[in-house]
Amino acid sequence: MKDLPMIKKNLISQMINKLDRLFSLQLAKKLFKSQLIVIMIFLISCSNNINEPPKISNYNSGVTIIGATDYIDDTTGFSFEKGDKVLFPNMGEDYKPDFFVTVATNERGDPLSVLLWSSDWPDKVSDSMFACLNCESSGFGDILFDTLTYIPYSNQYHYTYAVSPLVGNVYAIKTSNNKHGMILILESYFYQNSQDSANGFYRGHVKFKWKYQPNGSRNLLFK
């Protein structure tokens, strides 16, 4: 947009020439006014884009999928600190998951639902907790996730150690290192492959968008 003044001058000159030729026609005058308005909007928009600095978030964010591994007793979890999935159990991992995915079953072994779980650890290594922010008024989860600028306190919502993630739900999360994040569920289901079917094992799959505030505050802002 370095040539914006020259572009502006040329556009105005063209409009004046049109007006000289067609001034006697009322229809032409209306057309000219419409074109001039469009050009003014374009010029103002360009000017605003030049002067406005790009917005930078003060939090980390991304999209992640967690699910079962190729080993029947293993699954994957998610670490906000790492910003990626990690194995569960996390033998030798530098990062421990804030939660992992599993499948809830009844006494007969029939699947009930996918679960995101944080408390199934020896000596409660992970103390992460979930709070659903839109379960009582389902819908508009994507809007809530994109516009919420403050993760609620634990006394504002019921926090728990496990949730059954539904597509469109937004969850605030107190992480294992006592910081704060948020996820929006994009996909959630359980399934079996041929090997799983033979031994009655079900695998969970969850895809989600996430935000994480590494500075310990609950603010999710732009600067």
XYZ file of C-alpha atoms in Angstrom:
223
model
C 0.000 0.000 0.000
C 2.975 2.375 -0.448
C 1.291 3.862 -3.586
C -1.981 4.536 -1.773
C -1.904 8.374 -2.291
C -1.336 7.953 -6.035
C -4.078 5.283 -6.253
C -6.418 7.600 -4.385
C -5.591 10.539 -6.694
C -6.144 8.453 -9.844
C -9.448 7.071 -8.611
C -10.792 10.530 -7.767
C -9.640 11.877 -11.158
C -11.471 9.058 -12.931
C -14.648 9.812 -11.017
C -14.475 13.524 -11.914
C -14.140 12.676 -15.620
C -17.161 10.409 -15.390
C -19.142 13.153 -13.719
C -18.278 15.674 -16.491
C -19.555 13.310 -19.192
C -22.656 12.035 -17.462
C -23.683 14.842 -15.139
C -26.931 15.521 -17.038
C -28.251 12.042 -16.370
C -29.786 11.418 -12.944
C -29.102 7.694 -13.192
C -25.449 8.352 -13.913
C -25.174 10.596 -10.861
C -26.607 7.850 -8.647
C -24.166 5.347 -10.104
C -21.288 7.727 -9.490
C -22.275 8.199 -5.854
C -22.444 4.429 -5.316
C -19.010 3.925 -6.838
C -17.538 6.748 -4.798
C -18.884 5.257 -1.567
C -17.343 1.870 -2.385
C -13.984 3.509 -3.148
C -14.060 5.483 0.114
C -14.756 2.313 2.094
C -11.864 0.589 0.321
C -9.457 3.451 1.069
C -10.479 3.632 4.731
C -10.076 -0.132 5.077
C -6.581 -0.021 3.579
C -5.615 2.837 5.865
C -6.822 0.966 8.955
C -4.891 -2.159 7.981
C -1.689 -0.128 7.614
C -1.961 1.560 11.010
C -3.195 -1.406 13.070
C -0.441 -3.705 14.425
C -1.021 -7.484 14.278
C -2.617 -9.027 17.352
C -0.452 -11.415 19.358
C -1.976 -13.787 21.907
C -0.465 -14.041 25.382
C -1.325 -17.746 25.576
C -0.406 -20.977 23.781
C -2.930 -22.773 21.553
C -3.341 -25.600 19.056
C -5.307 -28.670 17.949
C -4.467 -32.183 19.216
C -5.769 -35.754 18.862
C -5.316 -38.280 21.678
C -6.227 -41.966 21.552
C -5.024 -45.522 22.025
C -1.582 -46.553 20.841
C -0.663 -49.740 18.984
C -0.134 -51.407 22.358
C -3.347 -52.613 23.885
C -2.614 -51.422 27.427
C -1.323 -47.996 26.418
C -3.092 -44.792 25.495
C -2.108 -41.166 25.054
C -2.764 -38.122 27.149
C -2.177 -34.414 26.751
C 0.272 -32.078 28.457
C -0.526 -28.367 28.317
C 3.052 -27.588 29.317
C 4.426 -29.596 26.377
C 1.625 -28.484 24.057
C 1.279 -31.999 22.668
C 0.212 -35.557 23.451
C 2.273 -37.834 25.703
C 2.117 -41.554 26.448
C 0.155 -42.981 29.349
C 1.640 -44.591 31.331
C 4.425 -42.100 30.686
C 7.430 -44.275 31.346
C 10.503 -42.068 30.993
C 8.580 -39.074 29.614
C 9.826 -35.610 30.546
C 6.231 -34.363 30.642
C 3.329 -35.973 32.473
C -0.139 -35.687 30.934
C -2.720 -33.430 32.521
C -5.352 -35.937 31.365
C -5.593 -39.054 29.217
C -8.309 -40.760 27.176
C -9.955 -44.050 28.090
C -13.306 -45.808 27.602
C -15.793 -46.408 30.415
C -17.419 -49.867 30.413
C -20.070 -51.591 32.500
C -19.613 -54.798 34.508
C -20.090 -56.915 31.372
C -17.400 -54.954 29.540
C -19.827 -53.128 27.266
C -18.637 -49.626 26.320
C -20.499 -46.690 27.831
C -18.597 -43.577 26.798
C -15.224 -42.028 26.144
C -13.629 -40.493 29.229
C -11.006 -37.837 29.787
C -9.457 -38.732 33.106
C -6.815 -37.180 35.353
C -6.940 -38.983 38.710
C -5.966 -42.563 37.776
C -2.353 -42.118 38.785
C -0.180 -43.713 41.485
C -0.221 -41.393 44.492
C -2.327 -38.934 42.472
C 0.620 -37.616 40.499
C -1.825 -35.585 38.391
C -4.295 -33.312 40.163
C -5.825 -31.813 37.042
C -9.520 -31.004 37.194
C -12.210 -30.273 34.585
C -15.204 -27.924 34.573
C -17.715 -27.893 31.710
C -18.547 -24.299 30.785
C -21.527 -24.886 28.476
C -23.028 -28.262 29.447
C -26.200 -26.692 30.857
C -26.711 -24.587 27.744
C -25.338 -26.751 24.953
C -24.355 -25.172 21.685
C -22.227 -22.204 20.658
C -19.136 -23.931 22.055
C -16.933 -22.615 19.258
C -18.072 -19.040 19.933
C -17.508 -19.436 23.672
C -14.053 -20.923 23.106
C -13.007 -18.136 20.725
C -14.358 -15.227 22.783
C -13.816 -16.207 26.421
C -10.955 -14.147 27.827
C -10.934 -15.433 31.413
C -10.932 -19.030 32.709
C -13.381 -19.281 35.650
C -12.432 -20.003 39.260
C -13.143 -23.459 40.662
C -15.915 -22.080 42.882
C -17.772 -20.711 39.853
C -18.252 -24.164 38.288
C -18.242 -27.755 39.474
C -14.758 -29.135 38.887
C -14.228 -32.905 38.652
C -11.445 -35.401 37.891
C -13.135 -37.046 34.864
C -15.557 -35.999 32.129
C -17.315 -37.658 29.217
C -16.359 -35.273 26.404
C -19.161 -34.355 24.008
C -18.564 -32.612 20.699
C -19.064 -28.870 21.118
C -18.449 -28.825 24.860
C -15.892 -26.429 26.337
C -13.940 -27.435 29.451
C -11.851 -25.252 31.725
C -8.949 -27.230 33.173
C -6.743 -26.689 36.197
C -3.534 -28.390 35.116
C -1.257 -30.706 37.078
C 1.197 -27.833 37.645
C -1.609 -25.620 39.004
C -1.962 -23.519 35.866
C -4.961 -23.065 33.600
C -6.130 -24.184 30.180
C -9.264 -24.724 28.138
C -10.356 -27.220 25.460
C -13.135 -27.395 22.844
C -14.146 -30.942 21.827
C -14.128 -31.453 18.041
C -14.401 -35.275 17.865
C -15.148 -37.938 20.489
C -15.829 -41.648 19.948
C -14.737 -45.197 20.824
C -14.028 -48.085 18.464
C -12.513 -51.564 18.090
C -10.086 -53.049 15.606
C -9.905 -56.778 14.856
C -7.436 -57.437 17.652
C -9.500 -55.438 20.135
C -12.668 -57.346 19.263
C -11.027 -60.654 20.120
C -10.203 -59.560 23.672
C -13.026 -57.109 24.340
C -10.901 -53.957 24.334
C -12.198 -50.556 23.243
C -10.146 -47.581 22.155
C -11.009 -43.941 22.713
C -10.424 -41.061 20.297
C -10.713 -37.366 21.160
C -9.768 -34.378 19.012
C -9.829 -30.918 20.586
C -8.709 -27.327 20.282
C -6.836 -26.023 23.288
C -5.577 -22.858 24.936
C -3.078 -22.672 27.785
C -1.904 -19.794 29.939
C 1.694 -20.630 30.983
C 2.118 -17.597 33.258
C -0.248 -19.021 35.898
C -3.041 -16.476 35.421
C -6.518 -17.168 34.058
C -6.360 -14.444 31.417
C -6.661 -15.349 27.734
C -6.028 -12.050 26.019
C -4.413 -10.428 22.993
C -1.713 -7.789 23.257
